[in-house]
Amino acid sequence: QVQLVEFGGGWVQAGGSLRLFCAASDRTFCSYAMGWFRQLPVKERDFVATIVWYSGSTSYADYVKGRFANTRDNAKNTVYLQMNNLKPEDTAVYYCAATLSGASITWDGVYRYWGQGTQVTVSS
């Protein structure tokens, strides 16, 4: 079973930056897209960003557009989420996920593989 390992979360003041990393335990693992989602306690998981491996095409939730950047390194089979100008409302557990499906990649239901989550806390 492929595992996704993510790290890079932490605490930052509003306006600051963090960079999240996500890599598959099996470097030969191939997926169609990698997504980022975030979740607060007792709330549903929200879409943040996604990137298609072969094209590098990205999609972002409106509330992170212009602030977050989703990139990938094909050689390392790693994706990155650069988060700039962070706001207190960005505080959440962030998850990376992988999907083999090319459809509805902004919907968490198509993602089969999930990371363990990393906490991002932004103070005002």
PDB file of C-alpha atoms in Angstrom:
ATOM      1  CA  GLN A   1       0.000   0.000   0.000  1.00  0.00           C
ATOM      2  CA  VAL A   2       1.439   3.319  -1.071  1.00  0.00           C
ATOM      3  CA  GLN A   3       1.707   5.910   1.659  1.00  0.00           C
ATOM      4  CA  LEU A   4       1.914   9.630   1.255  1.00  0.00           C
ATOM      5  CA  VAL A   5       4.240  11.413   3.618  1.00  0.00           C
ATOM      6  CA  GLU A   6       3.781  15.091   4.173  1.00  0.00           C
ATOM      7  CA  PHE A   7       5.582  17.620   6.285  1.00  0.00           C
ATOM      8  CA  GLY A   8       6.285  21.309   6.534  1.00  0.00           C
ATOM      9  CA  GLY A   9       3.421  22.523   8.687  1.00  0.00           C
ATOM     10  CA  GLY A  10       3.894  24.670  11.735  1.00  0.00           C
ATOM     11  CA  TRP A  11       3.071  27.961  13.359  1.00  0.00           C
ATOM     12  CA  VAL A  12       3.425  31.307  11.670  1.00  0.00           C
ATOM     13  CA  GLN A  13       2.170  34.824  12.170  1.00  0.00           C
ATOM     14  CA  ALA A  14      -0.326  36.338   9.776  1.00  0.00           C
ATOM     15  CA  GLY A  15       1.384  37.462   6.604  1.00  0.00           C
ATOM     16  CA  GLY A  16       4.025  34.790   6.909  1.00  0.00           C
ATOM     17  CA  SER A  17       4.790  31.790   4.706  1.00  0.00           C
ATOM     18  CA  LEU A  18       5.056  28.045   4.987  1.00  0.00           C
ATOM     19  CA  ARG A  19       5.904  25.345   2.473  1.00  0.00           C
ATOM     20  CA  LEU A  20       4.338  21.920   2.602  1.00  0.00           C
ATOM     21  CA  PHE A  21       5.879  18.845   1.040  1.00  0.00           C
ATOM     22  CA  CYS A  22       4.251  15.586   0.021  1.00  0.00           C
ATOM     23  CA  ALA A  23       5.986  12.491  -1.303  1.00  0.00           C
ATOM     24  CA  ALA A  24       4.899   8.929  -2.007  1.00  0.00           C
ATOM     25  CA  SER A  25       6.626   6.134  -0.097  1.00  0.00           C
ATOM     26  CA  ASP A  26       7.034   4.311  -3.401  1.00  0.00           C
ATOM     27  CA  ARG A  27       8.928   6.525  -5.813  1.00  0.00           C
ATOM     28  CA  THR A  28       7.578   4.526  -8.735  1.00  0.00           C
ATOM     29  CA  PHE A  29       4.019   5.342  -7.724  1.00  0.00           C
ATOM     30  CA  CYS A  30       2.135   7.109 -10.479  1.00  0.00           C
ATOM     31  CA  SER A  31      -1.040   9.051 -10.035  1.00  0.00           C
ATOM     32  CA  TYR A  32      -2.997  11.379 -12.259  1.00  0.00           C
ATOM     33  CA  ALA A  33      -3.074  14.285  -9.852  1.00  0.00           C
ATOM     34  CA  MET A  34      -2.076  15.325  -6.371  1.00  0.00           C
ATOM     35  CA  GLY A  35      -4.418  17.418  -4.317  1.00  0.00           C
ATOM     36  CA  TRP A  36      -4.278  19.433  -1.144  1.00  0.00           C
ATOM     37  CA  PHE A  37      -7.199  19.667   1.221  1.00  0.00           C
ATOM     38  CA  ARG A  38      -7.646  21.196   4.646  1.00  0.00           C
ATOM     39  CA  GLN A  39      -9.904  20.477   7.540  1.00  0.00           C
ATOM     40  CA  LEU A  40     -10.913  22.034  10.813  1.00  0.00           C
ATOM     41  CA  PRO A  41     -12.322  19.967  13.675  1.00  0.00           C
ATOM     42  CA  VAL A  42     -15.961  18.982  13.173  1.00  0.00           C
ATOM     43  CA  LYS A  43     -15.907  20.474   9.689  1.00  0.00           C
ATOM     44  CA  GLU A  44     -15.765  18.909   6.261  1.00  0.00           C
ATOM     45  CA  ARG A  45     -12.568  18.706   4.319  1.00  0.00           C
ATOM     46  CA  ASP A  46     -12.165  21.621   1.913  1.00  0.00           C
ATOM     47  CA  PHE A  47     -10.366  21.667  -1.399  1.00  0.00           C
ATOM     48  CA  VAL A  48      -7.257  23.840  -1.513  1.00  0.00           C
ATOM     49  CA  ALA A  49      -5.293  23.036  -4.664  1.00  0.00           C
ATOM     50  CA  THR A  50      -4.478  20.292  -7.109  1.00  0.00           C
ATOM     51  CA  ILE A  51      -1.824  19.629  -9.716  1.00  0.00           C
ATOM     52  CA  VAL A  52      -1.791  17.223 -12.633  1.00  0.00           C
ATOM     53  CA  TRP A  53       1.466  15.297 -12.836  1.00  0.00           C
ATOM     54  CA  TYR A  54       2.034  15.112 -16.583  1.00  0.00           C
ATOM     55  CA  SER A  55       1.047  18.665 -17.471  1.00  0.00           C
ATOM     56  CA  GLY A  56       1.655  20.624 -14.298  1.00  0.00           C
ATOM     57  CA  SER A  57      -1.803  22.098 -14.669  1.00  0.00           C
ATOM     58  CA  THR A  58      -3.059  23.517 -11.384  1.00  0.00           C
ATOM     59  CA  SER A  59      -6.370  24.461  -9.838  1.00  0.00           C
ATOM     60  CA  TYR A  60      -6.939  26.499  -6.711  1.00  0.00           C
ATOM     61  CA  ALA A  61      -9.767  27.301  -4.373  1.00  0.00           C
ATOM     62  CA  ASP A  62     -10.781  30.945  -4.646  1.00  0.00           C
ATOM     63  CA  TYR A  63      -9.715  31.680  -1.086  1.00  0.00           C
ATOM     64  CA  VAL A  64      -6.080  30.756  -1.769  1.00  0.00           C
ATOM     65  CA  LYS A  65      -5.651  32.040  -5.326  1.00  0.00           C
ATOM     66  CA  GLY A  66      -2.754  34.435  -5.596  1.00  0.00           C
ATOM     67  CA  ARG A  67      -1.366  33.319  -2.249  1.00  0.00           C
ATOM     68  CA  PHE A  68      -0.684  29.588  -2.619  1.00  0.00           C
ATOM     69  CA  ALA A  69       1.352  27.881  -5.308  1.00  0.00           C
ATOM     70  CA  ASN A  70       1.228  24.161  -6.037  1.00  0.00           C
ATOM     71  CA  THR A  71       4.262  22.710  -7.822  1.00  0.00           C
ATOM     72  CA  ARG A  72       5.740  19.301  -8.467  1.00  0.00           C
ATOM     73  CA  ASP A  73       9.109  17.677  -8.958  1.00  0.00           C
ATOM     74  CA  ASN A  74       8.618  14.676 -11.221  1.00  0.00           C
ATOM     75  CA  ALA A  75      12.090  13.305 -10.550  1.00  0.00           C
ATOM     76  CA  LYS A  76      11.466  13.264  -6.809  1.00  0.00           C
ATOM     77  CA  ASN A  77       7.809  12.342  -7.106  1.00  0.00           C
ATOM     78  CA  THR A  78       7.131  15.171  -4.695  1.00  0.00           C
ATOM     79  CA  VAL A  79       4.630  17.982  -4.678  1.00  0.00           C
ATOM     80  CA  TYR A  80       4.906  21.250  -2.843  1.00  0.00           C
ATOM     81  CA  LEU A  81       2.404  23.757  -1.577  1.00  0.00           C
ATOM     82  CA  GLN A  82       3.953  27.172  -1.082  1.00  0.00           C
ATOM     83  CA  MET A  83       1.678  29.209   1.145  1.00  0.00           C
ATOM     84  CA  ASN A  84       2.278  32.949   1.278  1.00  0.00           C
ATOM     85  CA  ASN A  85       0.497  35.804   2.998  1.00  0.00           C
ATOM     86  CA  LEU A  86      -1.097  33.360   5.384  1.00  0.00           C
ATOM     87  CA  LYS A  87      -4.198  34.408   7.268  1.00  0.00           C
ATOM     88  CA  PRO A  88      -5.629  33.151  10.559  1.00  0.00           C
ATOM     89  CA  GLU A  89      -8.492  31.566   8.617  1.00  0.00           C
ATOM     90  CA  ASP A  90      -5.938  29.335   6.875  1.00  0.00           C
ATOM     91  CA  THR A  91      -5.405  27.535  10.167  1.00  0.00           C
ATOM     92  CA  ALA A  92      -6.277  23.870   9.647  1.00  0.00           C
ATOM     93  CA  VAL A  93      -4.852  20.399   9.207  1.00  0.00           C
ATOM     94  CA  TYR A  94      -3.620  20.132   5.648  1.00  0.00           C
ATOM     95  CA  TYR A  95      -3.706  16.850   3.778  1.00  0.00           C
ATOM     96  CA  CYS A  96      -2.148  15.816   0.518  1.00  0.00           C
ATOM     97  CA  ALA A  97      -3.821  13.150  -1.548  1.00  0.00           C
ATOM     98  CA  ALA A  98      -3.362  11.255  -4.778  1.00  0.00           C
ATOM     99  CA  THR A  99      -5.938  10.272  -7.335  1.00  0.00           C
ATOM    100  CA  LEU A 100      -5.751   7.896 -10.274  1.00  0.00           C
ATOM    101  CA  SER A 101      -8.832   9.507 -11.762  1.00  0.00           C
ATOM    102  CA  GLY A 102      -8.807  12.373 -14.217  1.00  0.00           C
ATOM    103  CA  ALA A 103     -12.281  13.540 -13.320  1.00  0.00           C
ATOM    104  CA  SER A 104     -13.520  15.835 -10.563  1.00  0.00           C
ATOM    105  CA  ILE A 105     -10.059  16.323  -9.137  1.00  0.00           C
ATOM    106  CA  THR A 106     -11.243  19.144  -6.889  1.00  0.00           C
ATOM    107  CA  TRP A 107     -13.508  16.696  -5.055  1.00  0.00           C
ATOM    108  CA  ASP A 108     -11.951  14.731  -2.200  1.00  0.00           C
ATOM    109  CA  GLY A 109     -14.099  11.713  -3.053  1.00  0.00           C
ATOM    110  CA  VAL A 110     -11.902  10.746  -6.005  1.00  0.00           C
ATOM    111  CA  TYR A 111      -8.713  10.658  -3.983  1.00  0.00           C
ATOM    112  CA  ARG A 112      -7.686   7.194  -2.904  1.00  0.00           C
ATOM    113  CA  TYR A 113      -4.402   7.836  -1.125  1.00  0.00           C
ATOM    114  CA  TRP A 114      -4.007  10.300   1.726  1.00  0.00           C
ATOM    115  CA  GLY A 115      -1.209  11.697   3.807  1.00  0.00           C
ATOM    116  CA  GLN A 116      -1.352  11.816   7.575  1.00  0.00           C
ATOM    117  CA  GLY A 117      -2.024  15.532   7.681  1.00  0.00           C
ATOM    118  CA  THR A 118       0.074  18.373   8.961  1.00  0.00           C
ATOM    119  CA  GLN A 119      -1.084  21.179  11.214  1.00  0.00           C
ATOM    120  CA  VAL A 120      -0.815  24.755  10.010  1.00  0.00           C
ATOM    121  CA  THR A 121      -1.516  27.434  12.586  1.00  0.00           C
ATOM    122  CA  VAL A 122      -1.603  31.117  11.693  1.00  0.00           C
ATOM    123  CA  SER A 123      -1.828  33.616  14.514  1.00  0.00           C
ATOM    124  CA  SER A 124      -3.134  37.134  14.164  1.00  0.00           C
TER     125      SER A 124
END
